Tab-separated table of N, CA and C and ligand atoms in Angstrom:
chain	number	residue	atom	x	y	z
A	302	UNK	N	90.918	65.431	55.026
A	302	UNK	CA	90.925	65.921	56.409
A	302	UNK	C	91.586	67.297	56.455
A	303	UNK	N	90.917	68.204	56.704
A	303	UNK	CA	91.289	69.334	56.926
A	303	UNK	C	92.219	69.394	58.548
A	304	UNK	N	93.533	70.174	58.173
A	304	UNK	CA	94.323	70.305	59.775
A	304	UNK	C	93.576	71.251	60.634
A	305	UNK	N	93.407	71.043	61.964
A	305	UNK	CA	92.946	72.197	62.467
A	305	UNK	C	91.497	72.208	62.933
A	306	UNK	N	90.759	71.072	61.919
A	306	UNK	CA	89.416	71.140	62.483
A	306	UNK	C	89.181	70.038	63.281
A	307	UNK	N	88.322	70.459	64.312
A	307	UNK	CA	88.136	69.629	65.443
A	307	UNK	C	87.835	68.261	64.800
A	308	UNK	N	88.503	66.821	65.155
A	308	UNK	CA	87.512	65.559	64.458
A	308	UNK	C	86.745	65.203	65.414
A	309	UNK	N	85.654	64.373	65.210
A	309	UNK	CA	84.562	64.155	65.992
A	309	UNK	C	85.174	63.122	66.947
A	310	UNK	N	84.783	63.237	68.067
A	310	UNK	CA	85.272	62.311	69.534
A	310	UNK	C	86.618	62.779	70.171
A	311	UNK	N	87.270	63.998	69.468
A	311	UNK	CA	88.317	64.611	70.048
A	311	UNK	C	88.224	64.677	71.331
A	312	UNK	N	86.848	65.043	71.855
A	312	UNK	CA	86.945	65.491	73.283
A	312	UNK	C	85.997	64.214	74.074
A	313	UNK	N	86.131	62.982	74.111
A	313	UNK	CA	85.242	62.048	74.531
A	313	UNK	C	85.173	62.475	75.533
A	314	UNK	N	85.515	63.363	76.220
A	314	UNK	CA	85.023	63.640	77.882
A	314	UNK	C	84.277	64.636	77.312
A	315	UNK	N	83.792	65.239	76.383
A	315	UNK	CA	82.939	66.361	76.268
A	315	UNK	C	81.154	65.908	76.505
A	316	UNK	N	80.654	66.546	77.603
A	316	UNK	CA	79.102	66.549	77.500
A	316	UNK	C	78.572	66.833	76.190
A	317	UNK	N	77.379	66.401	75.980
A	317	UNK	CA	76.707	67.404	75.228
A	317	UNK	C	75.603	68.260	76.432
A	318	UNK	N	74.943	69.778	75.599
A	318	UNK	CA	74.573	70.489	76.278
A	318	UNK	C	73.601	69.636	77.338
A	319	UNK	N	72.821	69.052	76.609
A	319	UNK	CA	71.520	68.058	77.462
A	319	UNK	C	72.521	67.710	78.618
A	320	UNK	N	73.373	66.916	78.590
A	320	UNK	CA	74.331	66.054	79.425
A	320	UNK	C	74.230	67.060	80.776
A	321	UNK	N	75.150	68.075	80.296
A	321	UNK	CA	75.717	68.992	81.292
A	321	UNK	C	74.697	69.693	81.845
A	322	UNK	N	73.434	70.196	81.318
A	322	UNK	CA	72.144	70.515	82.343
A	322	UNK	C	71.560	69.598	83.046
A	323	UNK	N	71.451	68.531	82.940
A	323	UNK	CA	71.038	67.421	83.792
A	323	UNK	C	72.558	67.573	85.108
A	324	UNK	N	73.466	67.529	84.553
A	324	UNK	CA	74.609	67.116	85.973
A	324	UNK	C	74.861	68.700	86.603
A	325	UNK	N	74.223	69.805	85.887
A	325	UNK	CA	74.507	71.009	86.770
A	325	UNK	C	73.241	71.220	87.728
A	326	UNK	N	72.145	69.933	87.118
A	326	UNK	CA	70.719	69.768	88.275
A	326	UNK	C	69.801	70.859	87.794
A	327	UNK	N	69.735	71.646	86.624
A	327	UNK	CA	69.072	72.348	85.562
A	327	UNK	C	67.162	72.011	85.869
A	328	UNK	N	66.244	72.413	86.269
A	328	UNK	CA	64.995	71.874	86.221
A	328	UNK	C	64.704	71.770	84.765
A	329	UNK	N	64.973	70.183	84.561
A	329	UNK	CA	64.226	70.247	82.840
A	329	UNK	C	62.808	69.849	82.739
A	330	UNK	N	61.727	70.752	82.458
A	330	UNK	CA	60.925	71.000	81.944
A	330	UNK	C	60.925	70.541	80.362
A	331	UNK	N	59.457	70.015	79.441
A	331	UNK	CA	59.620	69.576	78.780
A	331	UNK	C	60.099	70.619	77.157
A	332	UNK	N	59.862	71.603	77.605
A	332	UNK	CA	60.025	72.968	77.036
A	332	UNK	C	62.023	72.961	76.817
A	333	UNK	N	62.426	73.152	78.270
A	333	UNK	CA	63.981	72.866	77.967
A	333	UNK	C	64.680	71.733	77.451
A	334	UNK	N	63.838	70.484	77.426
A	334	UNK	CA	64.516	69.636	77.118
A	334	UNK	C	64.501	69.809	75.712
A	335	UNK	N	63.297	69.713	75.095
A	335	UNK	CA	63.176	69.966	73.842
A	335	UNK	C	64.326	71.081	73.180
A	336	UNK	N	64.503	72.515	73.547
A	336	UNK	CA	65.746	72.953	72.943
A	336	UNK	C	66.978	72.618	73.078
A	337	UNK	N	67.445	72.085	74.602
A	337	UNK	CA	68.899	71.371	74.751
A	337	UNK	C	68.826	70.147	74.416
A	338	UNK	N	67.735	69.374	73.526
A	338	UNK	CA	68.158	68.086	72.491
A	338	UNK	C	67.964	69.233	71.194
A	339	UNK	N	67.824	69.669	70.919
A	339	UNK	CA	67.847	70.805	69.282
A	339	UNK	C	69.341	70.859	69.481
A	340	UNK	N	69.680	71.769	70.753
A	340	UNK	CA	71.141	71.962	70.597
A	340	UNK	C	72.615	70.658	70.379
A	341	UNK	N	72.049	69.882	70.173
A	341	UNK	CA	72.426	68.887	70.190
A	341	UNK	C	73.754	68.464	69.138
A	342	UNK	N	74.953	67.970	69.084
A	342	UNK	CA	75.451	67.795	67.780
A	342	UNK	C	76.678	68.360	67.525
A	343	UNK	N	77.554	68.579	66.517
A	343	UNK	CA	78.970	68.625	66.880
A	343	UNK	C	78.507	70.177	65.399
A	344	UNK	N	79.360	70.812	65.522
A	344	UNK	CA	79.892	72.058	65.187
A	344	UNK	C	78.085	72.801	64.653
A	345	UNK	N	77.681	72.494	65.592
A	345	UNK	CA	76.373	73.724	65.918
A	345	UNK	C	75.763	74.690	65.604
A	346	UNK	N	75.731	75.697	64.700
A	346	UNK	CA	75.225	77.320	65.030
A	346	UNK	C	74.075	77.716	64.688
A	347	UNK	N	73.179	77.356	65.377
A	347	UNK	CA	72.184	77.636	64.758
A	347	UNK	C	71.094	78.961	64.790
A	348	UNK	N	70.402	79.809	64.596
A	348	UNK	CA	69.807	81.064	64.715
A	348	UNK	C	68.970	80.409	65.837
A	349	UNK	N	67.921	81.683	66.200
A	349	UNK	CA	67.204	81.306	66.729
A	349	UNK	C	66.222	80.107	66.720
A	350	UNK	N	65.996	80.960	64.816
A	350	UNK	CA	64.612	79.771	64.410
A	350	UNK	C	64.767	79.107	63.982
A	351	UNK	N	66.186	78.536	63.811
A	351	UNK	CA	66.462	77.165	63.296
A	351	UNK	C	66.556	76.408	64.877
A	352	UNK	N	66.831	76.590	65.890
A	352	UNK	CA	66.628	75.808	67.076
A	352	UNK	C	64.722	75.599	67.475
A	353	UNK	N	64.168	76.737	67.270
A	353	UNK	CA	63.070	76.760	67.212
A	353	UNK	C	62.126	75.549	66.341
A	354	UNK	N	62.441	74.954	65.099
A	354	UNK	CA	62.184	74.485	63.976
A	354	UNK	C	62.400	72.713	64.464
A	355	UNK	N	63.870	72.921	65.202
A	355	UNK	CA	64.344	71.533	65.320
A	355	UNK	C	63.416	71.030	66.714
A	356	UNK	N	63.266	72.120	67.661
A	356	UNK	CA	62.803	71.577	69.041
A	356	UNK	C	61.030	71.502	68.756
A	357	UNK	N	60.633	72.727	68.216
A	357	UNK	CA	58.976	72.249	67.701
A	357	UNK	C	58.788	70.482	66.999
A	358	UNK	N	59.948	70.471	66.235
A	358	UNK	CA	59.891	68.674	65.367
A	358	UNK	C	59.990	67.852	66.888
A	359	UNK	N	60.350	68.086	67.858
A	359	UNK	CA	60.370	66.854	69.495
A	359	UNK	C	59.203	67.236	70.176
A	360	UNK	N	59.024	68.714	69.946
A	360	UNK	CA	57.637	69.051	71.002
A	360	UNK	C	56.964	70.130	70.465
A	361	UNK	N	55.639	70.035	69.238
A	361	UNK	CA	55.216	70.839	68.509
A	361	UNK	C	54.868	72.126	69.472
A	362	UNK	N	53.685	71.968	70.629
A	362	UNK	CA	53.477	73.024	71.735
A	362	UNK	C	54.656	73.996	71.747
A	363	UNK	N	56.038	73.885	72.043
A	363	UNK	CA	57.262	74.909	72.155
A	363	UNK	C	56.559	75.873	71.305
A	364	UNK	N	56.837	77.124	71.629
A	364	UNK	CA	56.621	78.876	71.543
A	364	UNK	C	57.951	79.347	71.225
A	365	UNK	N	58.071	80.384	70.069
A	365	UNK	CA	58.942	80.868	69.614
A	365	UNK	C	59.291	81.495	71.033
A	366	UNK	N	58.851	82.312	71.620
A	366	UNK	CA	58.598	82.592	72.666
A	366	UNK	C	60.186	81.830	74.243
A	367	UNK	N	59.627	81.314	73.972
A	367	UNK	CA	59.805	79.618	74.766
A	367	UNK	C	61.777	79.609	74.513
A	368	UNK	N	61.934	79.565	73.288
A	368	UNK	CA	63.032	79.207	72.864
A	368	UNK	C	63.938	80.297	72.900
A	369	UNK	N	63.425	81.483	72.530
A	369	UNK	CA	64.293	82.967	72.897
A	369	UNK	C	64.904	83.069	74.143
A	370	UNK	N	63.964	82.771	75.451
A	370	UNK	CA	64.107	82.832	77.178
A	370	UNK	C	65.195	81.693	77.156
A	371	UNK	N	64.745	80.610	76.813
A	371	UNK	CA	65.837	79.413	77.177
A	371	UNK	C	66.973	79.387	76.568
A	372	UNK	N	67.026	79.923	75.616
A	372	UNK	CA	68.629	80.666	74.681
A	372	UNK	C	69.182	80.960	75.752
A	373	UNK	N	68.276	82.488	75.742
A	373	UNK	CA	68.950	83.731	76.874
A	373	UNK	C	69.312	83.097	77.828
A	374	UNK	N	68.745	82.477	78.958
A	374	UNK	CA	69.249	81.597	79.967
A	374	UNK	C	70.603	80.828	79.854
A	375	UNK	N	70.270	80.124	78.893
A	375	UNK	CA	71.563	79.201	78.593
A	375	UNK	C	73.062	80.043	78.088
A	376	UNK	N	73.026	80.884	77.469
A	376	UNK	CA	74.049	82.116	77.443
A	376	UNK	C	74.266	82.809	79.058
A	377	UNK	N	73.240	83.004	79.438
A	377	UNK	CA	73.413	83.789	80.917
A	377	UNK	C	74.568	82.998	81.968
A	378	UNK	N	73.844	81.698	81.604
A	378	UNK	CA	74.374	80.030	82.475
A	378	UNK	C	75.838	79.523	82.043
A	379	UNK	N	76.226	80.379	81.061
A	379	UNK	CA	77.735	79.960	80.416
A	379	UNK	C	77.288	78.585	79.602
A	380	UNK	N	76.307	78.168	79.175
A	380	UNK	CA	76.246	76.773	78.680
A	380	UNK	C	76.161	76.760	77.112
A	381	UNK	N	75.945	78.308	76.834
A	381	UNK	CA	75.833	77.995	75.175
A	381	UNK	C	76.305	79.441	74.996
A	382	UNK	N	77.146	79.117	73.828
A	382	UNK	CA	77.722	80.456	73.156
A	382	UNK	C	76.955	81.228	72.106
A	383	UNK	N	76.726	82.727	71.824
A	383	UNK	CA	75.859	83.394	71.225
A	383	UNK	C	77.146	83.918	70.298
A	384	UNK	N	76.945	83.825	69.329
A	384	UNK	CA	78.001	84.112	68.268
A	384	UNK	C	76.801	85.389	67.252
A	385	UNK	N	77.676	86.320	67.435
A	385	UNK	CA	77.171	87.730	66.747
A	385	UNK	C	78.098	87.695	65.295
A	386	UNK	N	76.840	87.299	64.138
A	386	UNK	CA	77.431	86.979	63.052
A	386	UNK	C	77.602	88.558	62.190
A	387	UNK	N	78.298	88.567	61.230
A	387	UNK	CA	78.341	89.738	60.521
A	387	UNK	C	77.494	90.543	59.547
A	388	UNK	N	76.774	89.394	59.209
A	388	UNK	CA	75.231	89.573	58.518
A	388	UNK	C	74.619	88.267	59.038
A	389	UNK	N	73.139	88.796	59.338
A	389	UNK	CA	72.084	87.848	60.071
A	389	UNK	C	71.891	87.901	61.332
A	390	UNK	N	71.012	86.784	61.621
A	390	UNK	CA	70.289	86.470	63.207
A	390	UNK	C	72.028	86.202	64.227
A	391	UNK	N	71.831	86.488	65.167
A	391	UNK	CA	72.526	85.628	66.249
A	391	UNK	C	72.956	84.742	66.297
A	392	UNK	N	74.052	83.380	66.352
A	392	UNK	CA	73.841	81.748	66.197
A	392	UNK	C	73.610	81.782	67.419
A	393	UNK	N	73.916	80.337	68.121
A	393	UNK	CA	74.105	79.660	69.196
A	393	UNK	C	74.853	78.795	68.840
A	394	UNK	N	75.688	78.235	69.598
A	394	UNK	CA	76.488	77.451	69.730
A	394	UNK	C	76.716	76.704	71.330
A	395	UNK	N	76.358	75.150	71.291
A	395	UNK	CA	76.984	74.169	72.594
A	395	UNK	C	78.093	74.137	72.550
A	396	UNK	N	79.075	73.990	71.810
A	396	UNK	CA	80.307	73.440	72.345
A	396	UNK	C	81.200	74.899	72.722
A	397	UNK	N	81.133	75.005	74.614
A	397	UNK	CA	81.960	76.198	75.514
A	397	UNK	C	83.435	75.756	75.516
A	398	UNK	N	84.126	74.609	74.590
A	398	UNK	CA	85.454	74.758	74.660
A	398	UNK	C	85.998	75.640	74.027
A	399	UNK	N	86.861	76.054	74.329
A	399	UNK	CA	88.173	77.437	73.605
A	399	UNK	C	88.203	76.534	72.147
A	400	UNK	N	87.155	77.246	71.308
A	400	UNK	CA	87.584	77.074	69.859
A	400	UNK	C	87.470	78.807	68.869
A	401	UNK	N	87.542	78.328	67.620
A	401	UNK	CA	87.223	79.809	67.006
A	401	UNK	C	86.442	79.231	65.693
A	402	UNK	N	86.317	80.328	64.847
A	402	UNK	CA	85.452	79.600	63.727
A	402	UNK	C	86.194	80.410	62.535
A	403	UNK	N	85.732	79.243	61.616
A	403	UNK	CA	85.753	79.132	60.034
A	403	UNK	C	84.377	79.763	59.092
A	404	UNK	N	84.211	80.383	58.726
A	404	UNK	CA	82.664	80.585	57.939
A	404	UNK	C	83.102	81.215	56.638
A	405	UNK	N	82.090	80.397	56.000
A	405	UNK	CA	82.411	80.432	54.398
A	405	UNK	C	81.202	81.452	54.138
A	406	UNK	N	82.226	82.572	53.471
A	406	UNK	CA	81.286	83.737	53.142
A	406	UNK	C	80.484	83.792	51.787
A	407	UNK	N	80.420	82.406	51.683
A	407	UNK	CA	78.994	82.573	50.774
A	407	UNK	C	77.388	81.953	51.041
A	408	UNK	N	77.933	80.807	51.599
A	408	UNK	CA	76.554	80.010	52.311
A	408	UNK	C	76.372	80.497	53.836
A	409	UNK	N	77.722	80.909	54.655
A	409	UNK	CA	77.612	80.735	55.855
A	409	UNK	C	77.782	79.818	56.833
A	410	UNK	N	78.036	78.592	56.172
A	410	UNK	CA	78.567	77.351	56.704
A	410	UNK	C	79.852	77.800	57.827
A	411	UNK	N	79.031	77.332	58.998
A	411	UNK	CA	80.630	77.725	60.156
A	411	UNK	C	80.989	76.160	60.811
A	412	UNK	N	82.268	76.306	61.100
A	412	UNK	CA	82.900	75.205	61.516
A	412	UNK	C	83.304	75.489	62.490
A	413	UNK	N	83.840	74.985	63.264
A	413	UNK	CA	84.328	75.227	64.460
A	413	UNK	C	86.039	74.492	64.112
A	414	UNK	N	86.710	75.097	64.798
A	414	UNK	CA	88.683	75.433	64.646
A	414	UNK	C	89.434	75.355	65.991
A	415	UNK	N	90.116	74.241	66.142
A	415	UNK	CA	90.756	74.372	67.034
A	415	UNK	C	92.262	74.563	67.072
A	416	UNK	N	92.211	75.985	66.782
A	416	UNK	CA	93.440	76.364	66.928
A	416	UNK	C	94.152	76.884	68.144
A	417	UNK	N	95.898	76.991	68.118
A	417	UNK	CA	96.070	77.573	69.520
A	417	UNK	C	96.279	78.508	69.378
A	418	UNK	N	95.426	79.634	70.783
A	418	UNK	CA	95.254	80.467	71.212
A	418	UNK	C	96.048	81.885	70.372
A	419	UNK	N	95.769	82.165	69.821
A	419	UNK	CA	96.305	83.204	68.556
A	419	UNK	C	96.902	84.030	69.527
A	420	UNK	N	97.875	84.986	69.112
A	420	UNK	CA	99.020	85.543	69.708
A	420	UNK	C	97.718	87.119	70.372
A	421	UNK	N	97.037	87.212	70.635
A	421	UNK	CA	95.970	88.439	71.422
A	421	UNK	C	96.350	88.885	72.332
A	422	UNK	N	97.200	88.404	73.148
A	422	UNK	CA	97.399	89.047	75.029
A	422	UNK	C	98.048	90.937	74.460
A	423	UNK	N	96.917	91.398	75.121
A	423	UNK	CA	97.150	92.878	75.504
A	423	UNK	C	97.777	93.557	75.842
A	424	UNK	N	98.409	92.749	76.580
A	424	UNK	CA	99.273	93.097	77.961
A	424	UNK	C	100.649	93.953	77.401
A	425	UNK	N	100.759	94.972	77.717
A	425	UNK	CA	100.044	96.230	78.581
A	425	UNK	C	99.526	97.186	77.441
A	426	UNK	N	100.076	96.961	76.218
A	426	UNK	CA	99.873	97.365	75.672
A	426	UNK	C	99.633	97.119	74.094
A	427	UNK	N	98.542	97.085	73.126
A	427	UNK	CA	97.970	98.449	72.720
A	427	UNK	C	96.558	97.782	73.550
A	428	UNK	N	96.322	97.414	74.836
A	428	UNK	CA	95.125	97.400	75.152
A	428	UNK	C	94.120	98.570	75.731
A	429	UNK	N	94.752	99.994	75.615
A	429	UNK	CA	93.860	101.050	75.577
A	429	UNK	C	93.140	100.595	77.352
A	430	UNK	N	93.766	99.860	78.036
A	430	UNK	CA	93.209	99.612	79.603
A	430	UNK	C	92.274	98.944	79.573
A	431	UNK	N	91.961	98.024	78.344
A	431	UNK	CA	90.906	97.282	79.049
A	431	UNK	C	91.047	95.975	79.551
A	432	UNK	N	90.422	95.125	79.924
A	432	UNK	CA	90.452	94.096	80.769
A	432	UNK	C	90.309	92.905	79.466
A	433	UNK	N	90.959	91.776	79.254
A	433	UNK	CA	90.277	90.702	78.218
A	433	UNK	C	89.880	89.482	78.895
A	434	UNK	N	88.349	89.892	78.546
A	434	UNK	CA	87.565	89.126	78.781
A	434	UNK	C	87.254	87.729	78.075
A	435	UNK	N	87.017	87.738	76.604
A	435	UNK	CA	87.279	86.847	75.384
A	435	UNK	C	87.664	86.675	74.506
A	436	UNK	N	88.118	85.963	73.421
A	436	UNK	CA	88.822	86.686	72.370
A	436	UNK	C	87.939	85.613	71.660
A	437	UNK	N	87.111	86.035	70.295
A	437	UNK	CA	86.195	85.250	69.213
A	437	UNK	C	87.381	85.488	67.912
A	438	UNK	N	87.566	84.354	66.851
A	438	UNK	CA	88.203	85.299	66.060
A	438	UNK	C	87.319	84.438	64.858
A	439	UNK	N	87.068	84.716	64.218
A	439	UNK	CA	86.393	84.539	62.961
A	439	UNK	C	87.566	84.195	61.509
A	440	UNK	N	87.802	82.838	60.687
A	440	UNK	CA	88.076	83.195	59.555
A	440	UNK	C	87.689	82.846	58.662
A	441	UNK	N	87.288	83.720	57.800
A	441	UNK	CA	86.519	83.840	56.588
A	441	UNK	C	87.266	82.972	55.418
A	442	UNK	N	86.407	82.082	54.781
A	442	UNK	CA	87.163	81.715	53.410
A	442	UNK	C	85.740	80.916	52.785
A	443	UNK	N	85.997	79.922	51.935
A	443	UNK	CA	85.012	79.594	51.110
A	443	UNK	C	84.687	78.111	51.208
A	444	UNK	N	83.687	77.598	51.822
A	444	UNK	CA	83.705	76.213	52.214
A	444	UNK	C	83.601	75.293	50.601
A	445	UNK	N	84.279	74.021	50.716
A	445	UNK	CA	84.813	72.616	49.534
A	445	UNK	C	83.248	73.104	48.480
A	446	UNK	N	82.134	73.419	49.435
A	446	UNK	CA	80.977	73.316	47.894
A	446	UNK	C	80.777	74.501	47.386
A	447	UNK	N	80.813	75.608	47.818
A	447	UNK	CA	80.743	76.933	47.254
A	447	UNK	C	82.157	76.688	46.610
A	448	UNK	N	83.453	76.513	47.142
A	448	UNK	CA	84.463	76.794	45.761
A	448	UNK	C	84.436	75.960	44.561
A	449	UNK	N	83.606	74.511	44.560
A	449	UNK	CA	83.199	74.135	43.140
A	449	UNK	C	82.341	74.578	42.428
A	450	UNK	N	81.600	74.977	42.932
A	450	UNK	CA	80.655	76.231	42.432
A	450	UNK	C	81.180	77.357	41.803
A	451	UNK	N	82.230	77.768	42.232
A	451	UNK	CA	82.543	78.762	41.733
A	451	UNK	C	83.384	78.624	40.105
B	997	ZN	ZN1	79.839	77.613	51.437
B	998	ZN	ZN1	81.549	76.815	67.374
């Protein structure tokens, strides 16, 4: 057991994404349902076309198309997090609780970290005046199968 990483049922009050578009009254169409069951699942990130891949396997008809808009939406909607990786596509990510991530810089394997709130407040200064909006923090190391590998 790694310290620090979320264990599964930590948050039994946590929706999953499907959950929480149905109770925010979301029109699901068979198009959305199909990607918010893709999004489905505990430490998440998937590119575009790997959500694309999983929701075509529930509803072949879905359009790459299809899945880009309902991303975008669902980022717009606060319901899914867009994680801007350092090399590659975009992820996505369901779970909107205050976490940060782990990614092993050889496969890319990301985890999700629940750590507390890292020491960031701006205030007043060296924040150069800007406003903080989010704080992502990324840490890099080498996930249990790439370091036997190595
Ligand atoms: Zn790895
Ligand atoms: Zn995450």
């Amino acid at each position: 057991m790694v310290p620090g990483v979320m264990q599964e049922h930590s948050q039994p009050e946590a929706l999953s994404l499907y959950d929480r578009l149905l109770a925010r009254g979301w029109r699901m169409t068979a198009q959305r349902r199909a990607v918010s069951r893709a999004l489905d699942g505990e430490h998440l990130h998937l590119t575009a076309d790997e959500v694309f891949a999983r929701a075509q396997a529930l509803l072949p008809e879905v359009s790459l198309a299809t899945i880009y808009n309902t991303l975008n939406d669902l980022v717009a909607m606060g319901e899914l997090r867009e994680i801007a990786a350092a090399r590659g596509p975009a992820r996505y990510d369901p779970n909107m609780a205050p976490h940060h991530h782990l990614m092993c810089v050889d496969c890319g394997a990301i985890r999700d970290v629940d750590l507390a709130p890292a020491d960031l407040d701006l205030r007043p200064e060296p924040g150069h005046g800007f406003e903080l909006l989010a704080v992502d923090v990324t840490l890099r190391g080498r996930c249990p199968a790439c370091a036997d590998d190595a």
